[in-house]
Short mmCIF file of C-alpha atoms in Angstrom, two decimals:
data_model
loop_
_atom_site.label_atom_id
_atom_site.label_comp_id
_atom_site.label_asym_id
_atom_site.label_seq_id
_atom_site.Cartn_x
_atom_site.Cartn_y
_atom_site.Cartn_z
CA UNK A 1 0.00 0.00 0.00
CA UNK A 2 2.85 2.36 0.80
CA UNK A 3 4.28 1.97 -2.73
CA UNK A 4 1.14 3.02 -4.61
CA UNK A 5 -0.56 5.17 -1.98
CA UNK A 6 2.19 7.06 -0.11
CA UNK A 7 1.22 8.50 3.24
CA UNK A 8 -1.71 6.11 3.71
CA UNK A 9 -1.88 2.89 5.71
CA UNK A 10 -4.38 0.24 6.75
CA UNK A 11 -4.36 1.71 10.26
CA UNK A 12 -6.56 4.50 8.85
CA UNK A 13 -9.24 1.88 8.19
CA UNK A 14 -9.04 0.73 11.81
CA UNK A 15 -9.17 4.34 13.10
CA UNK A 16 -12.13 5.19 10.88
CA UNK A 17 -10.17 7.66 8.70
CA UNK A 18 -10.64 5.47 5.59
CA UNK A 19 -13.85 3.86 4.38
CA UNK A 20 -14.19 0.27 3.19
CA UNK A 21 -15.29 1.63 -0.17
CA UNK A 22 -12.11 3.67 -0.48
CA UNK A 23 -10.01 0.57 0.27
CA UNK A 24 -12.01 -1.51 -2.22
CA UNK A 25 -11.48 1.07 -4.99
CA UNK A 26 -7.77 1.20 -4.20
CA UNK A 27 -7.43 -2.60 -4.38
CA UNK A 28 -9.50 -2.89 -7.54
CA UNK A 29 -7.35 -0.42 -9.50
CA UNK A 30 -3.91 -1.56 -8.39
CA UNK A 31 -1.35 -1.70 -11.21
CA UNK A 32 -0.81 -4.96 -13.06
CA UNK A 33 2.65 -5.50 -11.51
CA UNK A 34 1.66 -4.96 -7.87
CA UNK A 35 2.20 -7.77 -5.35
CA UNK A 36 -1.53 -7.94 -4.61
CA UNK A 37 -2.44 -8.25 -8.29
CA UNK A 38 0.21 -10.97 -8.74
CA UNK A 39 -1.17 -12.87 -5.72
CA UNK A 40 -4.71 -12.68 -7.09
CA UNK A 41 -3.54 -13.98 -10.51
CA UNK A 42 -1.40 -16.67 -8.84
CA UNK A 43 1.33 -16.04 -11.40
CA UNK A 44 4.94 -17.17 -11.34
CA UNK A 45 7.85 -14.69 -11.33
CA UNK A 46 8.67 -15.66 -14.93
CA UNK A 47 5.12 -14.86 -16.06
CA UNK A 48 5.25 -11.56 -14.21
CA UNK A 49 8.44 -10.63 -16.04
CA UNK A 50 6.73 -11.06 -19.40
CA UNK A 51 4.33 -8.14 -19.38
CA UNK A 52 2.14 -7.62 -22.46
CA UNK A 53 4.56 -4.91 -23.64
CA UNK A 54 7.53 -7.28 -23.43
CA UNK A 55 5.57 -10.03 -25.19
CA UNK A 56 4.81 -7.62 -28.04
CA UNK A 57 8.44 -6.46 -28.25
CA UNK A 58 9.67 -10.08 -28.39
CA UNK A 59 7.15 -10.86 -31.13
CA UNK A 60 8.30 -7.86 -33.16
CA UNK A 61 11.96 -8.85 -32.78
CA UNK A 62 11.16 -12.44 -33.81
CA UNK A 63 9.30 -11.17 -36.89
CA UNK A 64 12.17 -8.89 -37.87
CA UNK A 65 14.70 -11.72 -37.49
CA UNK A 66 12.57 -14.05 -39.63
CA UNK A 67 12.19 -11.38 -42.29
CA UNK A 68 15.95 -10.79 -42.34
CA UNK A 69 16.53 -14.54 -42.68
CA UNK A 70 14.08 -14.77 -45.59
CA UNK A 71 15.68 -11.81 -47.39
CA UNK A 72 19.17 -13.27 -47.01
CA UNK A 73 18.02 -16.68 -48.28
CA UNK A 74 16.13 -15.19 -51.24
CA UNK A 75 18.69 -12.65 -52.37
CA UNK A 76 21.96 -14.17 -51.18
CA UNK A 77 24.42 -16.41 -52.99
CA UNK A 78 23.02 -19.97 -52.71
CA UNK A 79 26.49 -21.39 -52.08
CA UNK A 80 27.02 -19.08 -49.12
CA UNK A 81 23.52 -19.12 -47.63
CA UNK A 82 22.68 -22.84 -47.72
CA UNK A 83 24.01 -23.44 -44.19
CA UNK A 84 22.12 -20.52 -42.64
CA UNK A 85 19.41 -21.78 -40.30
CA UNK A 86 16.16 -19.99 -39.46
CA UNK A 87 16.40 -17.92 -36.28
CA UNK A 88 15.10 -19.36 -33.03
CA UNK A 89 12.35 -17.31 -31.39
CA UNK A 90 13.10 -15.54 -28.13
CA UNK A 91 12.18 -18.04 -25.39
CA UNK A 92 9.18 -16.87 -23.38
CA UNK A 93 6.24 -18.44 -21.58
CA UNK A 94 3.38 -19.49 -23.82
CA UNK A 95 5.55 -19.99 -26.91
CA UNK A 96 6.68 -23.54 -27.57
CA UNK A 97 10.20 -24.17 -28.74
CA UNK A 98 10.49 -25.11 -32.39
CA UNK A 99 10.61 -28.88 -32.83
CA UNK A 100 13.20 -30.52 -35.06
CA UNK A 101 11.28 -31.92 -37.98
CA UNK A 102 12.59 -34.90 -39.86
CA UNK A 103 13.46 -33.86 -43.39
CA UNK A 104 13.30 -36.52 -46.07
CA UNK A 105 15.99 -35.99 -48.67
CA UNK A 106 15.65 -37.51 -52.14
CA UNK A 107 18.44 -38.44 -54.48
CA UNK A 108 22.14 -38.83 -53.78
CA UNK A 109 23.12 -41.30 -51.09
CA UNK A 110 19.52 -41.57 -49.83
CA UNK A 111 18.28 -43.36 -52.93
CA UNK A 112 16.45 -42.21 -56.01
CA UNK A 113 13.71 -39.66 -55.58
CA UNK A 114 10.97 -41.70 -57.25
CA UNK A 115 11.68 -44.84 -55.21
CA UNK A 116 11.84 -42.86 -51.97
CA UNK A 117 8.54 -41.08 -52.74
CA UNK A 118 6.89 -44.41 -53.51
CA UNK A 119 8.15 -45.87 -50.23
CA UNK A 120 6.96 -42.88 -48.20
CA UNK A 121 3.55 -42.57 -49.83
CA UNK A 122 2.90 -46.26 -50.43
CA UNK A 123 2.79 -46.11 -54.19
CA UNK A 124 4.87 -47.58 -57.01
CA UNK A 125 7.94 -45.84 -58.39
CA UNK A 126 7.90 -45.05 -62.08
CA UNK A 127 11.70 -45.43 -62.44
CA UNK A 128 13.00 -47.48 -59.48
#
């Protein structure tokens, strides 16, 4: 109470200098990051750190990094940019980490493309 309402205390309620309505209004309009609001939400310290403003900033940074990656891949020299990996998003609560997907490669040491496609999709290869 002292942080958001300097000079006031709960003793004023006991002495009759503050009404219950005044206390209720004060508690209802406490800032989002106050200890009372956090206790009511039952949030963890990590969740409290990620305010809506910080979530939005992290989303904007992730978008900018993905756009930069796409521009480099599209307009860069293919020999130099083939090893560049997409950027990882900033880790934050509510956003799952990107899962490693299994990439099926066709041709080369993995077998012919037609045979591999037939095996994966259950069909028959035209040129096995």
